[in-house]
Structures are given as C-alpha cells and as structure tokens.
Coordinates of C-alpha atoms and ligand atoms in Angstrom, one line a residue:
M1 CA -6.1 20.5 4.2
L2 CA -7.0 17.5 2.2
F3 CA -3.5 16.0 1.5
N4 CA -0.7 15.9 4.0
F5 CA 1.9 16.0 1.1
N6 CA 5.4 14.5 1.5
N7 CA 7.0 14.7 -1.9
T8 CA 10.0 12.7 -2.3
Y9 CA 9.9 12.2 -6.1
A10 CA 10.0 16.1 -6.7
D11 CA 12.4 16.6 -3.7
K12 CA 15.0 13.9 -4.5
L13 CA 14.9 13.3 -8.1
D14 CA 15.8 16.6 -9.8
G15 CA 15.9 16.2 -13.6
F16 CA 13.3 13.4 -13.6
Y17 CA 10.3 15.8 -14.3
T18 CA 9.2 19.2 -15.2
P19 CA 7.2 21.3 -12.8
V20 CA 3.8 22.0 -14.5
Q21 CA 0.6 23.5 -13.3
S22 CA -2.7 21.9 -14.3
A23 CA -5.1 23.6 -16.7
K24 CA -8.2 25.5 -15.6
V25 CA -11.5 24.0 -16.6
P26 CA -14.7 26.0 -17.2
K27 CA -17.3 24.0 -15.5
A28 CA -16.0 21.3 -13.3
K29 CA -18.6 19.1 -11.8
I30 CA -17.9 15.9 -9.5
I31 CA -19.1 12.6 -10.9
K32 CA -17.7 10.5 -8.1
V33 CA -15.3 10.7 -5.2
N34 CA -14.2 7.4 -3.8
T35 CA -15.0 8.0 0.0
E36 CA -14.0 4.5 0.9
L37 CA -10.5 4.9 -0.5
A38 CA -10.5 8.5 0.9
A39 CA -11.3 7.1 4.3
K40 CA -8.5 4.3 3.8
L41 CA -5.8 6.9 3.0
G42 CA -6.9 9.0 6.0
L43 CA -8.1 11.8 3.8
N44 CA -10.5 14.3 5.5
L45 CA -13.2 14.9 3.1
N46 CA -15.9 15.9 5.5
N47 CA -14.1 19.3 6.4
L48 CA -13.9 20.2 2.8
S49 CA -16.8 21.7 0.9
K50 CA -18.0 20.0 -2.2
K51 CA -17.0 23.3 -4.0
K52 CA -13.4 22.9 -2.9
Q53 CA -13.3 19.2 -3.7
T54 CA -14.4 20.0 -7.1
E55 CA -11.8 22.6 -7.5
I56 CA -9.1 20.3 -6.3
F57 CA -10.2 17.1 -8.3
S58 CA -10.6 19.2 -11.6
G59 CA -7.2 20.7 -11.3
N60 CA -8.6 24.3 -11.1
I61 CA -6.6 24.7 -7.9
A62 CA -3.6 23.0 -6.7
P63 CA -4.1 21.4 -3.1
D64 CA -2.0 23.0 -0.3
G65 CA 1.5 21.4 -0.3
A66 CA 1.2 19.9 -3.9
S67 CA 4.3 20.0 -6.0
P68 CA 2.7 19.3 -9.5
I69 CA 5.1 17.7 -11.8
A70 CA 5.1 15.9 -15.0
Q71 CA 7.2 12.8 -14.9
V72 CA 9.4 12.0 -17.9
Y73 CA 9.8 8.4 -19.3
A74 CA 10.4 6.6 -22.5
G75 CA 9.1 3.2 -23.6
H76 CA 8.8 0.4 -26.1
Q77 CA 5.3 0.8 -27.8
F78 CA 4.4 -2.3 -29.7
G79 CA 8.1 -3.3 -29.7
G80 CA 9.4 0.0 -31.1
F81 CA 11.5 2.3 -28.9
V82 CA 10.3 5.8 -28.3
P83 CA 13.2 7.7 -26.5
Q84 CA 10.8 10.2 -24.8
L85 CA 7.3 9.9 -23.7
G86 CA 6.4 11.1 -20.2
D87 CA 3.3 12.4 -18.6
G88 CA 1.5 13.9 -21.6
R89 CA -1.7 14.5 -19.8
A90 CA -1.0 13.8 -16.3
L91 CA 0.4 15.4 -13.2
L92 CA 1.8 14.1 -10.2
L93 CA 0.4 16.4 -7.4
G94 CA 2.5 14.7 -4.7
E95 CA 2.7 11.8 -2.3
I96 CA 0.9 11.0 1.0
I97 CA 1.4 8.4 3.7
D98 CA -1.4 6.5 4.9
D99 CA -2.0 5.2 8.5
K100 CA 0.0 2.0 7.8
G101 CA 3.0 4.0 6.6
A102 CA 2.4 3.1 3.0
R103 CA 3.3 6.0 0.5
F104 CA 1.0 6.8 -2.4
D105 CA 1.2 9.1 -5.4
I106 CA -1.8 11.3 -6.0
Q107 CA -2.0 12.0 -9.8
L108 CA -4.4 13.9 -11.9
K109 CA -5.0 12.5 -15.4
G110 CA -6.4 14.7 -18.1
S111 CA -5.2 17.9 -16.5
G112 CA -3.8 19.6 -19.6
R113 CA -0.8 19.9 -21.5
T114 CA 2.8 19.4 -20.4
P115 CA 6.2 19.4 -22.1
Y116 CA 5.7 15.8 -22.9
S117 CA 2.2 16.1 -24.6
R118 CA 3.8 16.0 -28.2
A119 CA 0.7 16.5 -30.5
G120 CA -1.8 15.6 -27.7
D121 CA -4.2 18.0 -26.1
G122 CA -3.3 16.9 -22.5
K123 CA -6.9 16.0 -21.9
S124 CA -8.9 12.9 -21.2
A125 CA -12.3 12.0 -22.7
L126 CA -15.1 11.1 -20.1
G127 CA -15.5 7.5 -21.4
P128 CA -11.9 6.4 -20.9
V129 CA -11.8 8.1 -17.5
L130 CA -15.0 6.1 -16.4
R131 CA -13.6 3.0 -17.9
E132 CA -10.3 3.5 -15.8
Y133 CA -12.5 4.2 -12.6
I134 CA -14.6 1.0 -13.1
V135 CA -11.9 -1.5 -14.2
S136 CA -9.0 -0.4 -11.7
E137 CA -11.5 -0.5 -8.8
A138 CA -12.8 -4.0 -10.0
M139 CA -9.2 -5.1 -9.9
Y140 CA -8.7 -3.8 -6.6
A141 CA -11.8 -5.6 -5.3
L142 CA -10.8 -8.7 -7.0
G143 CA -7.6 -8.6 -4.7
I144 CA -5.2 -7.8 -7.7
P145 CA -2.5 -5.2 -7.2
S146 CA -3.7 -2.1 -9.2
T147 CA -3.6 1.8 -9.1
R148 CA -7.1 3.1 -7.7
A149 CA -9.6 5.7 -8.5
L150 CA -10.1 8.5 -6.1
A151 CA -12.3 10.8 -8.1
A152 CA -13.6 11.7 -11.5
V153 CA -14.9 15.2 -12.5
T154 CA -16.2 16.3 -15.7
T155 CA -14.9 19.6 -16.9
G156 CA -17.6 21.3 -19.3
E157 CA -15.3 21.2 -22.1
N158 CA -15.3 18.9 -25.1
V159 CA -12.3 17.2 -26.7
M160 CA -11.8 15.8 -30.3
R161 CA -11.5 12.1 -30.5
N162 CA -11.9 10.2 -33.7
Q163 CA -13.3 13.2 -35.4
Q164 CA -16.0 13.5 -32.7
Y165 CA -16.5 16.1 -29.9
L166 CA -16.7 14.3 -26.7
P167 CA -17.1 15.6 -23.1
S168 CA -13.8 15.5 -21.2
A169 CA -13.0 14.6 -17.5
V170 CA -10.1 14.6 -15.1
F171 CA -9.3 11.4 -13.2
T172 CA -7.5 11.4 -9.9
R173 CA -5.4 8.2 -9.6
V174 CA -3.8 6.7 -6.5
A175 CA -0.7 4.6 -7.1
A176 CA 2.2 3.0 -5.1
S177 CA 4.2 5.1 -7.5
H178 CA 4.3 5.9 -11.1
I179 CA 7.8 4.6 -11.8
R180 CA 7.7 2.5 -14.9
V181 CA 10.0 0.3 -16.8
G182 CA 10.1 3.2 -19.3
T183 CA 11.3 5.5 -16.5
F184 CA 14.6 3.5 -16.4
Q185 CA 14.7 3.3 -20.1
Y186 CA 14.6 7.1 -20.5
F187 CA 18.0 7.6 -18.7
A188 CA 19.6 4.4 -19.9
A189 CA 19.0 5.4 -23.6
R190 CA 20.6 8.7 -22.8
G191 CA 23.6 7.1 -21.2
E192 CA 22.8 8.7 -17.9
I193 CA 23.9 5.9 -15.8
N194 CA 24.2 8.0 -12.5
K195 CA 20.5 8.8 -13.1
V196 CA 19.7 5.0 -13.6
Q197 CA 21.3 4.3 -10.4
Q198 CA 19.6 7.3 -8.4
L199 CA 16.2 5.9 -9.7
A200 CA 17.2 2.3 -8.8
D201 CA 18.2 3.4 -5.3
Y202 CA 14.9 5.4 -5.1
T203 CA 13.0 2.4 -6.1
I204 CA 14.6 0.1 -3.6
D205 CA 14.0 2.4 -0.8
R206 CA 10.3 3.0 -1.9
H207 CA 9.3 -0.4 -2.9
Y208 CA 11.9 -3.0 -1.8
P209 CA 13.5 -1.7 1.2
N210 CA 14.3 -5.3 2.3
I211 CA 17.1 -5.2 -0.4
K212 CA 19.1 -2.6 1.5
Q213 CA 18.5 -4.0 4.7
E214 CA 19.6 -7.5 3.7
A215 CA 22.5 -6.3 1.5
N216 CA 26.1 -7.0 2.6
E217 CA 29.2 -6.6 0.7
T218 CA 28.9 -9.7 -1.4
E219 CA 25.4 -9.0 -2.4
N220 CA 24.3 -7.1 -5.6
P221 CA 21.4 -4.7 -4.7
Y222 CA 20.7 -3.9 -8.4
L223 CA 20.3 -7.6 -9.3
S224 CA 18.2 -8.1 -6.3
L225 CA 16.1 -5.2 -7.5
L226 CA 15.7 -7.0 -10.8
I227 CA 14.7 -10.2 -9.2
A228 CA 12.2 -8.5 -6.9
I229 CA 10.5 -6.7 -9.8
T230 CA 10.5 -9.9 -11.8
D231 CA 8.8 -11.7 -8.9
A232 CA 6.3 -8.9 -8.4
Q233 CA 5.4 -9.0 -12.2
A234 CA 5.3 -12.8 -12.3
S235 CA 2.7 -12.6 -9.6
L236 CA 0.7 -9.8 -11.1
V237 CA 0.3 -11.4 -14.6
A238 CA -0.5 -14.7 -13.1
Q239 CA -3.4 -12.9 -11.3
W240 CA -4.6 -11.3 -14.4
M241 CA -4.6 -14.5 -16.4
C242 CA -6.7 -16.4 -13.7
V243 CA -9.4 -13.8 -13.9
G244 CA -9.3 -13.4 -17.8
F245 CA -8.0 -9.8 -17.7
I246 CA -6.4 -8.4 -20.8
H247 CA -4.4 -5.2 -20.4
G248 CA -4.5 -4.4 -24.1
V249 CA -1.3 -2.0 -24.2
M250 CA 1.5 -3.7 -22.3
N251 CA 4.1 -1.3 -23.4
T252 CA 7.1 -0.8 -21.2
D253 CA 5.8 2.6 -20.3
N254 CA 2.7 1.0 -19.1
M255 CA 4.4 -1.4 -16.7
T256 CA 5.2 -0.4 -13.1
V257 CA 8.1 -1.5 -11.0
S258 CA 5.8 -1.6 -8.0
G259 CA 4.0 -4.6 -9.4
E260 CA 0.7 -2.7 -9.6
T261 CA -1.5 -2.8 -12.8
I262 CA -1.5 0.6 -14.4
D263 CA -2.9 2.6 -17.3
Y264 CA -6.1 1.1 -18.0
G265 CA -6.7 2.1 -21.7
P266 CA -8.4 -0.5 -24.1
C267 CA -8.3 -3.2 -21.4
A268 CA -11.2 -5.9 -21.0
F269 CA -12.1 -9.1 -19.5
M270 CA -12.2 -12.1 -21.8
D271 CA -15.7 -13.4 -22.0
Y272 CA -15.5 -16.9 -23.6
Y273 CA -12.3 -18.7 -23.1
S274 CA -10.0 -18.4 -26.2
P275 CA -6.2 -18.0 -25.7
D276 CA -5.7 -15.5 -28.6
T277 CA -8.3 -13.0 -27.5
V278 CA -7.6 -9.3 -28.3
F279 CA -9.9 -6.6 -27.6
S280 CA -7.8 -3.4 -28.4
S281 CA -8.4 -2.0 -31.7
I282 CA -4.8 -0.5 -31.8
D283 CA -3.4 -4.1 -31.2
R284 CA -3.8 -5.2 -34.8
H285 CA -1.2 -8.1 -34.6
G286 CA -2.3 -9.5 -31.2
R287 CA 1.0 -8.8 -29.5
Y288 CA -0.8 -8.3 -26.3
A289 CA -3.4 -11.2 -26.7
Y290 CA -4.4 -12.9 -23.6
Q291 CA -2.0 -15.8 -23.9
N292 CA 0.9 -13.6 -24.8
Q293 CA 0.8 -11.6 -21.6
P294 CA 3.2 -13.6 -19.6
P295 CA 5.8 -13.8 -22.3
I296 CA 5.4 -10.0 -23.0
T297 CA 6.0 -9.5 -19.4
Q298 CA 9.2 -11.3 -19.5
W299 CA 10.1 -9.3 -22.7
N300 CA 9.5 -6.1 -20.9
L301 CA 11.5 -7.3 -17.9
A302 CA 14.3 -7.9 -20.2
R303 CA 14.2 -4.3 -21.4
L304 CA 14.3 -3.2 -17.7
A305 CA 17.3 -5.6 -17.2
E306 CA 19.2 -3.9 -20.0
T307 CA 19.0 -0.5 -18.2
L308 CA 20.5 -2.1 -15.1
L309 CA 23.5 -4.0 -16.7
P310 CA 26.0 -1.4 -15.8
L311 CA 25.0 -1.3 -12.2
I312 CA 24.9 -5.1 -12.0
D313 CA 28.5 -5.5 -12.8
E314 CA 31.3 -3.5 -14.5
N315 CA 32.0 -6.5 -16.6
T316 CA 29.2 -6.5 -19.2
E317 CA 29.6 -10.2 -20.0
H318 CA 29.1 -11.1 -16.3
A319 CA 26.4 -8.5 -15.8
I320 CA 24.5 -10.1 -18.9
E321 CA 25.0 -13.6 -17.4
L322 CA 23.5 -12.6 -14.0
A323 CA 20.6 -10.8 -15.5
T324 CA 19.8 -13.6 -18.0
N325 CA 19.7 -16.0 -15.1
A326 CA 17.3 -13.8 -13.1
L327 CA 15.1 -13.3 -16.2
D328 CA 15.3 -17.0 -17.1
K329 CA 13.5 -17.9 -13.8
F330 CA 10.4 -15.9 -15.0
P331 CA 8.5 -18.7 -16.6
E332 CA 9.0 -20.9 -13.6
K333 CA 8.1 -18.2 -11.1
Y334 CA 4.9 -17.3 -13.3
T335 CA 3.8 -21.0 -13.5
E336 CA 4.1 -21.2 -9.8
H337 CA 1.9 -18.3 -9.1
W338 CA -0.5 -19.2 -11.9
L339 CA -0.8 -22.7 -10.7
A340 CA -1.6 -21.8 -7.3
G341 CA -4.2 -19.5 -8.6
M342 CA -5.7 -22.1 -10.9
R343 CA -5.6 -24.8 -8.1
A344 CA -7.7 -22.8 -5.9
K345 CA -10.1 -22.1 -8.7
I346 CA -11.0 -25.7 -9.2
G347 CA -11.1 -26.4 -5.3
L348 CA -7.7 -27.9 -4.8
S349 CA -5.8 -27.1 -1.6
I350 CA -2.9 -29.6 -1.7
V351 CA -0.2 -29.9 -4.5
E352 CA 0.1 -32.7 -6.7
E353 CA 2.5 -33.2 -9.8
N354 CA -0.2 -33.8 -12.4
D355 CA -2.3 -30.6 -11.4
L356 CA -0.7 -28.6 -14.1
A357 CA -1.8 -31.2 -16.7
L358 CA -5.2 -31.3 -15.2
I359 CA -5.7 -27.6 -15.4
N360 CA -4.2 -27.5 -18.9
D361 CA -6.6 -30.1 -20.0
L362 CA -9.5 -28.3 -18.8
L363 CA -8.4 -25.1 -20.6
A364 CA -7.9 -27.4 -23.7
A365 CA -11.4 -28.7 -23.2
M366 CA -13.0 -25.2 -23.0
D367 CA -11.1 -24.0 -26.0
G368 CA -13.2 -23.4 -29.2
Q369 CA -16.3 -24.1 -27.2
Q370 CA -17.4 -20.4 -26.4
V371 CA -17.5 -21.3 -22.7
D372 CA -17.7 -18.2 -20.4
F373 CA -14.4 -18.1 -18.6
T374 CA -15.9 -16.6 -15.4
L375 CA -19.1 -18.4 -15.1
L376 CA -17.4 -21.8 -15.8
F377 CA -15.6 -21.7 -12.5
R378 CA -18.6 -20.7 -10.6
N379 CA -20.5 -23.7 -12.4
L380 CA -17.8 -26.2 -11.5
A381 CA -18.5 -25.3 -7.8
D382 CA -22.2 -25.7 -8.5
L383 CA -21.5 -29.1 -10.2
L384 CA -19.9 -30.4 -6.9
Q385 CA -23.3 -29.3 -5.2
G386 CA -25.2 -31.6 -7.6
Q387 CA -26.3 -28.8 -10.2
E388 CA -24.9 -30.1 -13.3
Q389 CA -26.9 -28.9 -16.0
E390 CA -25.5 -25.3 -16.3
V391 CA -22.0 -26.1 -16.6
Y392 CA -22.6 -28.9 -19.4
A393 CA -24.8 -26.5 -21.3
Q394 CA -21.9 -24.1 -21.6
F395 CA -20.3 -26.5 -23.9
K396 CA -21.3 -27.0 -27.6
D397 CA -19.6 -30.4 -27.3
A398 CA -19.1 -31.6 -23.8
S399 CA -17.6 -35.0 -24.5
L400 CA -13.9 -34.0 -23.6
F401 CA -15.1 -31.9 -20.6
K402 CA -17.1 -34.9 -19.4
V403 CA -14.0 -37.0 -19.2
W404 CA -12.2 -34.2 -17.5
V405 CA -14.8 -34.0 -14.8
E406 CA -14.3 -37.6 -13.9
R407 CA -10.5 -37.1 -13.6
W408 CA -11.1 -34.0 -11.5
R409 CA -13.6 -35.8 -9.1
E410 CA -10.9 -38.5 -8.8
R411 CA -8.3 -35.6 -7.9
L412 CA -10.5 -34.1 -5.4
S413 CA -10.8 -37.4 -3.6
H414 CA -7.1 -37.0 -2.7
E415 CA -7.7 -33.8 -0.8
T416 CA -7.5 -33.5 2.9
Q417 CA -10.3 -31.0 2.9
N418 CA -13.9 -32.2 2.4
T419 CA -16.0 -31.4 -0.7
D420 CA -17.7 -28.6 1.2
E421 CA -14.4 -26.9 1.8
S422 CA -13.4 -27.4 -1.7
I423 CA -16.7 -25.7 -2.8
Q424 CA -16.2 -22.8 -0.3
L425 CA -12.6 -22.3 -1.7
M426 CA -14.0 -22.2 -5.3
Y427 CA -16.7 -19.7 -4.4
Q428 CA -14.1 -17.6 -2.6
K429 CA -11.6 -17.6 -5.5
N430 CA -13.8 -17.5 -8.4
P431 CA -15.5 -13.9 -8.9
I432 CA -19.1 -13.9 -9.9
Y433 CA -18.9 -10.3 -10.9
I434 CA -16.4 -9.0 -13.5
P435 CA -16.6 -5.8 -15.5
R436 CA -18.3 -7.3 -18.4
N437 CA -17.7 -5.6 -21.7
H438 CA -21.3 -4.9 -22.5
K439 CA -22.1 -3.6 -19.0
V440 CA -19.1 -1.3 -19.0
E441 CA -20.1 -0.1 -22.4
E442 CA -23.9 0.4 -21.3
A443 CA -22.5 2.4 -18.3
L444 CA -20.2 4.5 -20.4
E445 CA -22.8 5.2 -23.1
A446 CA -25.4 6.4 -20.6
A447 CA -22.8 8.7 -18.9
V448 CA -21.4 10.2 -22.1
S449 CA -24.6 10.5 -24.3
H450 CA -27.0 11.3 -21.6
A451 CA -25.0 12.4 -18.5
D452 CA -26.8 9.6 -16.7
Y453 CA -24.4 8.0 -14.2
S454 CA -27.0 5.6 -12.5
K455 CA -25.5 2.6 -14.4
F456 CA -21.9 3.6 -13.7
E457 CA -22.7 3.7 -9.9
V458 CA -24.5 0.4 -9.9
L459 CA -21.7 -1.2 -11.8
I460 CA -19.2 0.2 -9.4
N461 CA -21.2 -1.0 -6.3
T462 CA -21.7 -4.4 -7.7
L463 CA -18.1 -4.9 -8.7
S464 CA -16.9 -3.7 -5.2
N465 CA -18.0 -7.2 -3.8
P466 CA -17.1 -9.5 -6.7
Y467 CA -17.3 -12.9 -4.8
Q468 CA -20.6 -12.6 -3.1
P469 CA -24.0 -13.2 -4.9
Q470 CA -25.9 -10.1 -4.6
E471 CA -29.7 -9.8 -4.8
G472 CA -31.1 -8.5 -8.0
K473 CA -27.8 -8.4 -9.9
E474 CA -28.2 -11.5 -12.1
E475 CA -27.8 -9.4 -15.2
Y476 CA -24.1 -8.6 -14.1
T477 CA -23.2 -12.3 -14.0
Q478 CA -24.2 -13.1 -17.5
P479 CA -22.3 -13.0 -20.7
A480 CA -23.3 -10.5 -23.4
P481 CA -26.3 -11.4 -25.5
N482 CA -25.0 -12.7 -28.8
E483 CA -25.6 -9.6 -30.8
L484 CA -23.2 -7.7 -28.4
S485 CA -20.6 -10.1 -28.1
V486 CA -18.2 -9.0 -30.9
Y487 CA -16.3 -6.4 -28.8
K488 CA -13.5 -3.9 -29.4
T489 CA -12.1 -1.3 -27.2
F490 CA -10.6 1.9 -28.5
C491 CA -7.7 3.6 -27.3
G492 CA -9.4 7.0 -27.6
T493 CA -7.8 8.4 -24.5
Ligands
AMP1 P1 -1.0 5.8 -23.0 O1 -1.6 5.2 -24.3 O2 -2.0 6.3 -22.0 O3 -0.2 4.7 -22.4 O4 -0.1 7.0 -23.5 C1 1.1 6.9 -24.1 C2 1.7 8.3 -24.2 O5 0.9 9.2 -24.8 C3 2.0 9.0 -22.7 O6 3.1 9.6 -22.9 C4 0.8 9.8 -22.7 O7 1.1 10.8 -21.8 C5 0.7 10.2 -24.0 N1 -0.8 10.8 -24.2 C6 -1.7 10.1 -24.5 N2 -2.9 10.7 -24.6 C7 -2.6 12.2 -24.6 C8 -3.2 13.3 -24.7 N3 -4.5 13.5 -25.0 N4 -2.4 14.4 -24.8 C9 -1.1 14.3 -24.5 N5 -0.5 13.3 -24.5 C10 -1.0 12.1 -24.4
MG2 MG1 0.6 5.0 -20.4

C-alpha cells in the first residue's frame, strides 16, 4: 500500500465536496516521481512496481484507502465574485500523516471532469504541469511555504488550448490542505453560517490547534483564526517579495488558509527590478503586479474576514470593529517580516530604525536601471569581498547606487558581527538559482515539443540547492539574453 490514508475532510465535512472518480487515460507514462519528497512523507515506493506507480499517479486506479473527492469553493477572480468554482480538474485522493505527525493532502490535478468543471475539460496541459512542478519545488527549496510536487505523468492524450492540441499530463500535488479563502466564501455567500463555523473549527484543528488549546471563555477563537491566517499570509507574501516571486493570479480561490503558496499558474520570478512587473497575460490591468501583492493579500484577507463576522460576534458592528482591527495590523506585520528578510539580504543582523529607509533607497536606486533583482544581492556580497566591478556594471547609471553603498558600509560598521559574517549571511539568504523564465521556458519547450525531459531534470536538480554555487551551472545564474527578456506567461492550464 502506497498511502496510509486518514481522510478527515471526506469523513467530517459532508456537504463540502462531491465524490468523483478520476478519468482513465490511454497511455500513462511517468515523467518524474519525487523520491526525496516520497521518502520525507514515509511513502514506500520501493515495494511498488513502476507499472503500479504509473497507474496511481495517472489516476487510472485509485490507491487503496483513497476517497477521491472534488472540493467545492467560490472566489473573487480579478475582483469579481464567482459564487461557485471548486475543483474542476482536480481530486483530493486523501490525507496522509508523515512521521513527524504532519497531515498532508494528496491531490491529483488534471484527472478529469468533476461537477465543478463548468466548460472545462478537467485536464491539464503538460507545460503548466511541468511549470508547477519546477516552481513549487523551487519555492520549497528556497524555504518558502509551498505545496509540493510528488509526481508528473503524461497521459497519451492531447488537450485543446489556445486553438492548439497539446499533450496532457496529471500532476500529483502535496499540500498542508487545500482549504482556500474561497472555501469559506462559498458557504458564507449561501448564508450557511453553520458550515462556515464547521470549516473554521476544522481549520483551527488542522492548522492552528493552539487557538483551541489557549482559548478560554473570554477569548474569541474565530477572531484568533483570522489573526493567525493574517500572520501566516503576511509572512508568506513578505517571502515572495524578498525573492521577486510574482504569483500572477492571487484570486481568493488561489489563497490558502494554511499559509502555503498554491496554484502555480502564470507565475514567474521578476528578472530586473521594477515594482510594477506583471508577467501573466490574463492580468491585463496589473492587479497582481509585484508591488501590489501585499495590498492584494490584505484585500483577500478582508474577504475572509467577512465570512467570519457572524462567528466573531453576534453584534455585527462589534464584529466588524474586531475584524477591522485585526486586518489593520496587516501592513505592520508584513513590513516586519519583509524588513527582517531584506535586512538579512544586505547582511544586517541587528535592528536599527533607519534600516527601512536604507532598504527602500537601495530599491529606489535599482528602479529603472534594469538591475537583475537576484544577482544584485549576490553581487553586493561580492562587493564586500572586494569584487566591485560586477555590481556597478549592473547599473546604467550607478551614481545613486554609489552613494547608497557608502551609507550601507557605514551601517555595516555598526554590526556586532564582522564583515565575513555579514558576507556569509548574504550568501545564505540570497539565492543564486531561481527558476529563471527563459530556463523554465526552454525546459518546457523541449518537453512539450520533443518529449525531451533532460533540461527539466537539470533545472529541477539545480533549483533544489538554490543558495550554493554549483559547478557548470553558470548559465542558470544569468538573466535572459536581451532578445528573450520580454516575457509573458499564459494561463493555458
Ligand atoms: P485556476 O486558474 O487554476 O485557479 O482555476 C480556476 C477555476 O477554474 C478552478 O475552479 C478550476 O478547477 C477551474 N479550471 C481550470 N482549468 C480547468 C479545466 N481544464 N477544466 C475544468 N476546470 C478548470
Ligand atoms: Mg486555482
């Protein structure tokens, strides 16, 4: 038996899903099984033939103990409320518990139609499956909370996307849970307050058990839940910002209550620093641009808060006041997380009041200069080692930056750690390898057009160790050549 399922969502939350069997596919073939993750989850792949693995990860057979369900949810998509979305091409097979006692969902994505498919075919194209594999694993390796990739399998079928037939694939995703802001919204919009409460209780038990343990009669567990999710999301989006990650579709149905990054669609890492960067072709107005991600997170949390109001207090005005107070703390919490991350990125270990201005001034000096966001911070560490040329060469006009370097050096002199320690901190906190858009595209193109997965494999391996220079991997550290630098990601999922 591969999974030792223990299915609480299916068992406890009747009315929150529809049981569905996955579609059969004609010619399943494994692209990759994440053996490192499997081992971490205590899954015994060794006892399972390749054929059986293929059947399970393609959805051709349901593994023993599975209770496949499509979860229902709603969501604000680009600001407009859609009262019913749900798993239109995904199935939760069940939950497992790892050896540390942590519970994970095992989900198939691209496994066929469900009652929530609307006009969709329930399938996933190969390209987006590989993109999610690459980027979610890269996020995990960077230390950022994320769903993970357990397997990817081609199906032998084609799907139609943008008037083209493309090979399709099934992705196996591992997540702390798939409860979304939109899951709360679905029941709240229908006026099913009991179900909102049931979901809130379930979420507390599963993700924030301390709330119940700490609660006494005077405390308000649902307000505490809102505060806990606000904290988790403030921390998450701060980590995105520190590595230049742009999610692309921060709809409320794509935001977890666990605080993990989920639903890698038209996501991408910013190459040169520009706060209004947008990659997604569907984000025409830049709603989910790089710099908008923190305020959008707060906006999404406000939608969550609305669903919890009747649980927070019977008196609506009082409930609104309590929830507003909780949400108003978001910018402060976000800044605290972001500042901690950015301080480390420039080698600072102690806290000084002017650090915020110092960091903002660095970003201002980078803006409009086509400075590579990832390389810059590695180059700053190099600069402290006496290699100044590369960092200055990144700027079209380095005059502002030069002035900033002097201020930074002065600030570093206040540190209790020595310069070597600052340099080490910077090398530890600033990745050298991120999923660069042209490298992701190159790997996807070889796989989709030529069934050549070698570039995908090398990319995955390189990104699994993002802070350590690796021999022969220089091409993965560099920005795209100019002719490739105008980049768009398409939602063609
Ligand atoms: P996403 O863009 O992945 O966040 O998906 C938004 C909604 O559209 C979710 O309810 C998905 O389940 C649904 N969806 C996306 N692609 C498909 C598809 N190919 N077939 C059915 N439903 C889909
Ligand atoms: Mg989604």
